[in-house]
Backbone as a printed PyTorch tensor [residue, N CA C, xyz], in Angstrom:
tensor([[[ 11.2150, 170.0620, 189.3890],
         [ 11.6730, 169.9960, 188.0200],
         [ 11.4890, 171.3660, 187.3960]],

        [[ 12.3640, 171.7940, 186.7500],
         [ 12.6500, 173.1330, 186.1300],
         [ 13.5600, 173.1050, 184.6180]],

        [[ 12.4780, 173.2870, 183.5760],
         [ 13.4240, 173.1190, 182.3210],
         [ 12.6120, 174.4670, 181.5210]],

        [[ 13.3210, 174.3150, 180.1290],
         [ 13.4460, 175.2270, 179.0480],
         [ 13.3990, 174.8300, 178.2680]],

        [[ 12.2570, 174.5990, 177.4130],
         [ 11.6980, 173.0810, 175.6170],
         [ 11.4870, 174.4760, 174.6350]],

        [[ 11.7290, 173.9370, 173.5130],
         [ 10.6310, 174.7540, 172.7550],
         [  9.1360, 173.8930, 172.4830]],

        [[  8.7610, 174.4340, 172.5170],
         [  7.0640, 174.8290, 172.5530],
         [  6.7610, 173.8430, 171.2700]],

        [[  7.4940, 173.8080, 170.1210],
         [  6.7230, 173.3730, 169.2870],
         [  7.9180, 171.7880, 169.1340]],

        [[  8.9170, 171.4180, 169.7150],
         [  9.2520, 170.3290, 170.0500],
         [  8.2630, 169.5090, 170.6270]],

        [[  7.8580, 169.7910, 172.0720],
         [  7.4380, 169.3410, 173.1730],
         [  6.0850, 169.2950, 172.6850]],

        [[  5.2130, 169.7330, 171.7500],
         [  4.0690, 169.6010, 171.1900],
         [  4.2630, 168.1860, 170.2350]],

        [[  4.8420, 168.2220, 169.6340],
         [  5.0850, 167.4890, 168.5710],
         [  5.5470, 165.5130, 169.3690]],

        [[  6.4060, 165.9470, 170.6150],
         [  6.6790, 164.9220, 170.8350],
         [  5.2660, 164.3370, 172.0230]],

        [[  4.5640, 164.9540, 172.5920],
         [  3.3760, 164.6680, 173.2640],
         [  2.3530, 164.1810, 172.5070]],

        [[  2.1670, 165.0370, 171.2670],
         [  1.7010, 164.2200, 170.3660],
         [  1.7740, 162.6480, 169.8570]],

        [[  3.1240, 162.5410, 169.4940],
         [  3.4130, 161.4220, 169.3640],
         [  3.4390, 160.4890, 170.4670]],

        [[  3.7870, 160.6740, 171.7550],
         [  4.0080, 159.7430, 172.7360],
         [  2.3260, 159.3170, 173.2970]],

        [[  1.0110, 160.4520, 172.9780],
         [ -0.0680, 160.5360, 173.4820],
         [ -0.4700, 159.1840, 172.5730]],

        [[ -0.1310, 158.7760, 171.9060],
         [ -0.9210, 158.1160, 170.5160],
         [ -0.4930, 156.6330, 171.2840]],

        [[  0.2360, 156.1140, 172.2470],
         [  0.5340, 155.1900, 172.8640],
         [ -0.1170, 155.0220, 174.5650]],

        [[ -0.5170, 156.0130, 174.7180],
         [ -1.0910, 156.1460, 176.3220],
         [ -2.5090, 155.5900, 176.2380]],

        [[ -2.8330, 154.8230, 177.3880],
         [ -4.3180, 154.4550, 177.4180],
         [ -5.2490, 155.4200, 177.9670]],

        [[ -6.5340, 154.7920, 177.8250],
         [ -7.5890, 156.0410, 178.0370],
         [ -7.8960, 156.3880, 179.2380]],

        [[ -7.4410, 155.6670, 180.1390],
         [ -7.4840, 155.2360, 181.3520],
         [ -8.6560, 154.7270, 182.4550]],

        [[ -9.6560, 154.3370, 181.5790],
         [-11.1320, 153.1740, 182.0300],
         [-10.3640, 151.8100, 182.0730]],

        [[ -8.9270, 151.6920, 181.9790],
         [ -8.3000, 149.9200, 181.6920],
         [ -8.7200, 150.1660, 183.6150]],

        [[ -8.5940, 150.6400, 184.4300],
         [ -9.4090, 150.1720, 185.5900],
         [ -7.4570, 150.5620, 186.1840]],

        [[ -6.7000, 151.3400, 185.5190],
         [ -5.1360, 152.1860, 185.9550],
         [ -5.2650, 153.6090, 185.0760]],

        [[ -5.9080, 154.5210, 185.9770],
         [ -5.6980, 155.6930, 185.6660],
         [ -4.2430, 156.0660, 185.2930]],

        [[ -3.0700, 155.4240, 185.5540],
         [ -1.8380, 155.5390, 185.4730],
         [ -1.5600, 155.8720, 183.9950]],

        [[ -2.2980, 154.7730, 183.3460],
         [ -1.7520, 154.7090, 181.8360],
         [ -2.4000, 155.8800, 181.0360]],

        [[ -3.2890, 156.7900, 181.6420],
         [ -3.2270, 157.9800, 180.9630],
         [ -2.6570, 159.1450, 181.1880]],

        [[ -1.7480, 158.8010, 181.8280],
         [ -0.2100, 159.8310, 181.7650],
         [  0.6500, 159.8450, 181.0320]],

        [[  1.6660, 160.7030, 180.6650],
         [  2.7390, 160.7020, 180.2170],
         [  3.8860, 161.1120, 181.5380]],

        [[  5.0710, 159.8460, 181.3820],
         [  5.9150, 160.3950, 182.0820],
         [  7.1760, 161.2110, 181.2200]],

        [[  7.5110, 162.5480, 182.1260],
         [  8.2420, 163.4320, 182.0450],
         [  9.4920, 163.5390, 182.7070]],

        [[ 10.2890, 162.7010, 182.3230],
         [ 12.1740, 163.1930, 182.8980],
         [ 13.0430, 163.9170, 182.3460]],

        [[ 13.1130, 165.3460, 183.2850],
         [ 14.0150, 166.1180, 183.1310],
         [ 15.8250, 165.8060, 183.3010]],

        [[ 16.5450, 165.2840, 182.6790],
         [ 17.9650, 165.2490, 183.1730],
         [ 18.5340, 166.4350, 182.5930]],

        [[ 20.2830, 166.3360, 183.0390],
         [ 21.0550, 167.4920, 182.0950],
         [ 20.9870, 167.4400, 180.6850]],

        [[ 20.0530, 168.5400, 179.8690],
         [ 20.4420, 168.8330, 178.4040],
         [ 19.3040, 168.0580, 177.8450]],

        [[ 18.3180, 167.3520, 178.2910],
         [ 17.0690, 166.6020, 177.6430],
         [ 16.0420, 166.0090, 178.3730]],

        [[ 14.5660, 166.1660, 177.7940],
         [ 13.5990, 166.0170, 178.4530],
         [ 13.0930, 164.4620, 177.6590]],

        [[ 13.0540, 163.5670, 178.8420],
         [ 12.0610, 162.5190, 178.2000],
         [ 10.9460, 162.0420, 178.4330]],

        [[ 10.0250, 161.7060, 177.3330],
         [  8.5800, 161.9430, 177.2630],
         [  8.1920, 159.9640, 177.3990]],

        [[  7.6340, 159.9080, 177.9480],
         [  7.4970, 158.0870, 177.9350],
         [  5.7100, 157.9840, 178.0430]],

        [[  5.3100, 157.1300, 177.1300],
         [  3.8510, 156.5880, 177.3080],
         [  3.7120, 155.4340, 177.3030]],

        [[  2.8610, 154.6910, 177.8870],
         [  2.6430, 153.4940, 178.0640],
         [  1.1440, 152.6980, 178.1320]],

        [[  0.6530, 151.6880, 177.6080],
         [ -0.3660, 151.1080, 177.7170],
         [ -0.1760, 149.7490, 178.1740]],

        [[ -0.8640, 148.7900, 177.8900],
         [ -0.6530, 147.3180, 179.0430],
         [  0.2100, 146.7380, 177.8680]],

        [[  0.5900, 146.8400, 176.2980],
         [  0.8060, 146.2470, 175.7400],
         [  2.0080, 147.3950, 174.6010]],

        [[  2.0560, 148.1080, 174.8990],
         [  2.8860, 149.3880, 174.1580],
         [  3.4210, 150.4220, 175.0140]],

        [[  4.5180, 150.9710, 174.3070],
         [  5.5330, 151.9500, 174.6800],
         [  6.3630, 152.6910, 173.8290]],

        [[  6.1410, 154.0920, 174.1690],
         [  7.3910, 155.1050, 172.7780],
         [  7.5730, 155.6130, 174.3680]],

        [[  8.9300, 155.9240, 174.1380],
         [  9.8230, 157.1620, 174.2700],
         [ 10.4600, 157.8330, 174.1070]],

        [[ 10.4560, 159.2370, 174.0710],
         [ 11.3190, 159.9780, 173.2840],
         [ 11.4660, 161.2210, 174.0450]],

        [[ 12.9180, 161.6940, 173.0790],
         [ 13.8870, 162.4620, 174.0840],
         [ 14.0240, 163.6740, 172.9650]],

        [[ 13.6690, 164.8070, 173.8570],
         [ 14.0030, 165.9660, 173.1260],
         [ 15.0650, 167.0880, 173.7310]],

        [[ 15.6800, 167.6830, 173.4640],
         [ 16.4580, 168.9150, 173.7870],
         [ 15.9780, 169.6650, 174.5970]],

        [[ 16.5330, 169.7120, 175.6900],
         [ 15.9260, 170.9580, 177.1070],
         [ 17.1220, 171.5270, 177.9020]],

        [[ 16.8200, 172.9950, 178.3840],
         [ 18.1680, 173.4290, 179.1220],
         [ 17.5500, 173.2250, 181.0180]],

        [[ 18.2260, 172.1070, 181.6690],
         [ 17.4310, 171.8100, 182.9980],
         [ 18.3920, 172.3940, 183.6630]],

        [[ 17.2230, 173.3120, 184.7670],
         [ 17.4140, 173.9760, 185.5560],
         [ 17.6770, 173.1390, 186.9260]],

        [[ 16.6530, 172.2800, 187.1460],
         [ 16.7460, 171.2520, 188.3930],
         [ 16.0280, 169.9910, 187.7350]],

        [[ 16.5620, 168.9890, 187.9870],
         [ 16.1580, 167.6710, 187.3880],
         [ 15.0710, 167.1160, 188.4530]],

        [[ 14.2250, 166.0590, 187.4110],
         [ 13.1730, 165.5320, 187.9450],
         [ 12.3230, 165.1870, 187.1640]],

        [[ 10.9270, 164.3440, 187.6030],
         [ 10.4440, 163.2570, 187.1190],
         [  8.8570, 163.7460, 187.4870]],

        [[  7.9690, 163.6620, 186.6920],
         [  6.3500, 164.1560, 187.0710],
         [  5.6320, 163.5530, 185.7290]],

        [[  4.6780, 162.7420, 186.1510],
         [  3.4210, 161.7210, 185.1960],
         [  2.5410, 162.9240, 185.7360]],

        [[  1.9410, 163.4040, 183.9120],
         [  0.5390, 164.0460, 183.8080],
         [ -0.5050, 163.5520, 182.9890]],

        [[ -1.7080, 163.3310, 183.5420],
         [ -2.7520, 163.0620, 182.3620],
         [ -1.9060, 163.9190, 180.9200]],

        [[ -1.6570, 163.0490, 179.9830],
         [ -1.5570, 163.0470, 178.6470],
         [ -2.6240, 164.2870, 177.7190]],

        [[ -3.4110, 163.7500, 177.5620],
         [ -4.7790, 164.6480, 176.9430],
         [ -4.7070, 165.8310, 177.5480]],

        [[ -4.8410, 166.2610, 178.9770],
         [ -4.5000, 167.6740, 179.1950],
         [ -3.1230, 168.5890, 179.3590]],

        [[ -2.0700, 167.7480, 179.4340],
         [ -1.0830, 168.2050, 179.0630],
         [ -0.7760, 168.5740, 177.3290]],

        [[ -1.0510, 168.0670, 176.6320],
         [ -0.8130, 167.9930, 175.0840],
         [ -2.1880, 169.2860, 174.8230]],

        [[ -3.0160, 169.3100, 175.0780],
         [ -3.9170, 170.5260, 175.2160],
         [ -3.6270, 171.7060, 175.5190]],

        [[ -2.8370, 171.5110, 176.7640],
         [ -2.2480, 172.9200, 176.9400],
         [ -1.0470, 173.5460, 176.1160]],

        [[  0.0160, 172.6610, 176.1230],
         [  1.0280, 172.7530, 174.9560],
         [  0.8480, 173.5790, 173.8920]],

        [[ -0.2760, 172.8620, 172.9990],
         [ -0.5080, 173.4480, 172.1280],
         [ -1.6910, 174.0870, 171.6150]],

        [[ -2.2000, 175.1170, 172.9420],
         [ -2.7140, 176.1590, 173.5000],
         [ -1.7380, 177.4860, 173.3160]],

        [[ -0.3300, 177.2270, 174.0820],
         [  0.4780, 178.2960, 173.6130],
         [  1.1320, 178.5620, 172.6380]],

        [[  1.7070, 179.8170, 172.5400],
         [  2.2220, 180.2830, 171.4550],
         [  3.4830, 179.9880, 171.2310]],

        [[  4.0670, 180.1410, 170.1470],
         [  5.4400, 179.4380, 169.7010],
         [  6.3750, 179.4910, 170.5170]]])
């Protein structure tokens, strides 16, 4: 997977999608990921807990499409770690 976000989109929407992810002691480390799909022209951000779900789709220029779940909390950390 190979894309191009702005920085303060992709902050904003991790944010929001993090606020739905579990902590991941539910005994499924899974649910403290966020999944990430790259298609043509937009990136979508999906979180999930045993009982909730947001997803949301922001503007991206994809280079090669594809799909990668990261712990949530350290992805959204790093995000908005960098600069604009």
């Amino acid at each position: 997977m190979k894309l191009t976000v702005s920085t303060s989109q992709l902050a904003g929407a991790l944010k929001r999608a993090s606020r739905c992810v579990g902590n991941g002691r539910t005994g499924h480390p899974i649910l403290a990921c966020v999944l990430l799909t790259a298609t043509d022209g937009s990136l979508t951000i999906a979180g999930f807990d045993l009982q909730t779900g947001i997803s949301l789709r922001i503007p991206a220029s994809t280079d090669t499409p594809g799909s990668v779940a990261i712990n949530a909390q350290v992805l959204t950390d790093l995000v908005c770690a960098l600069p604009s």
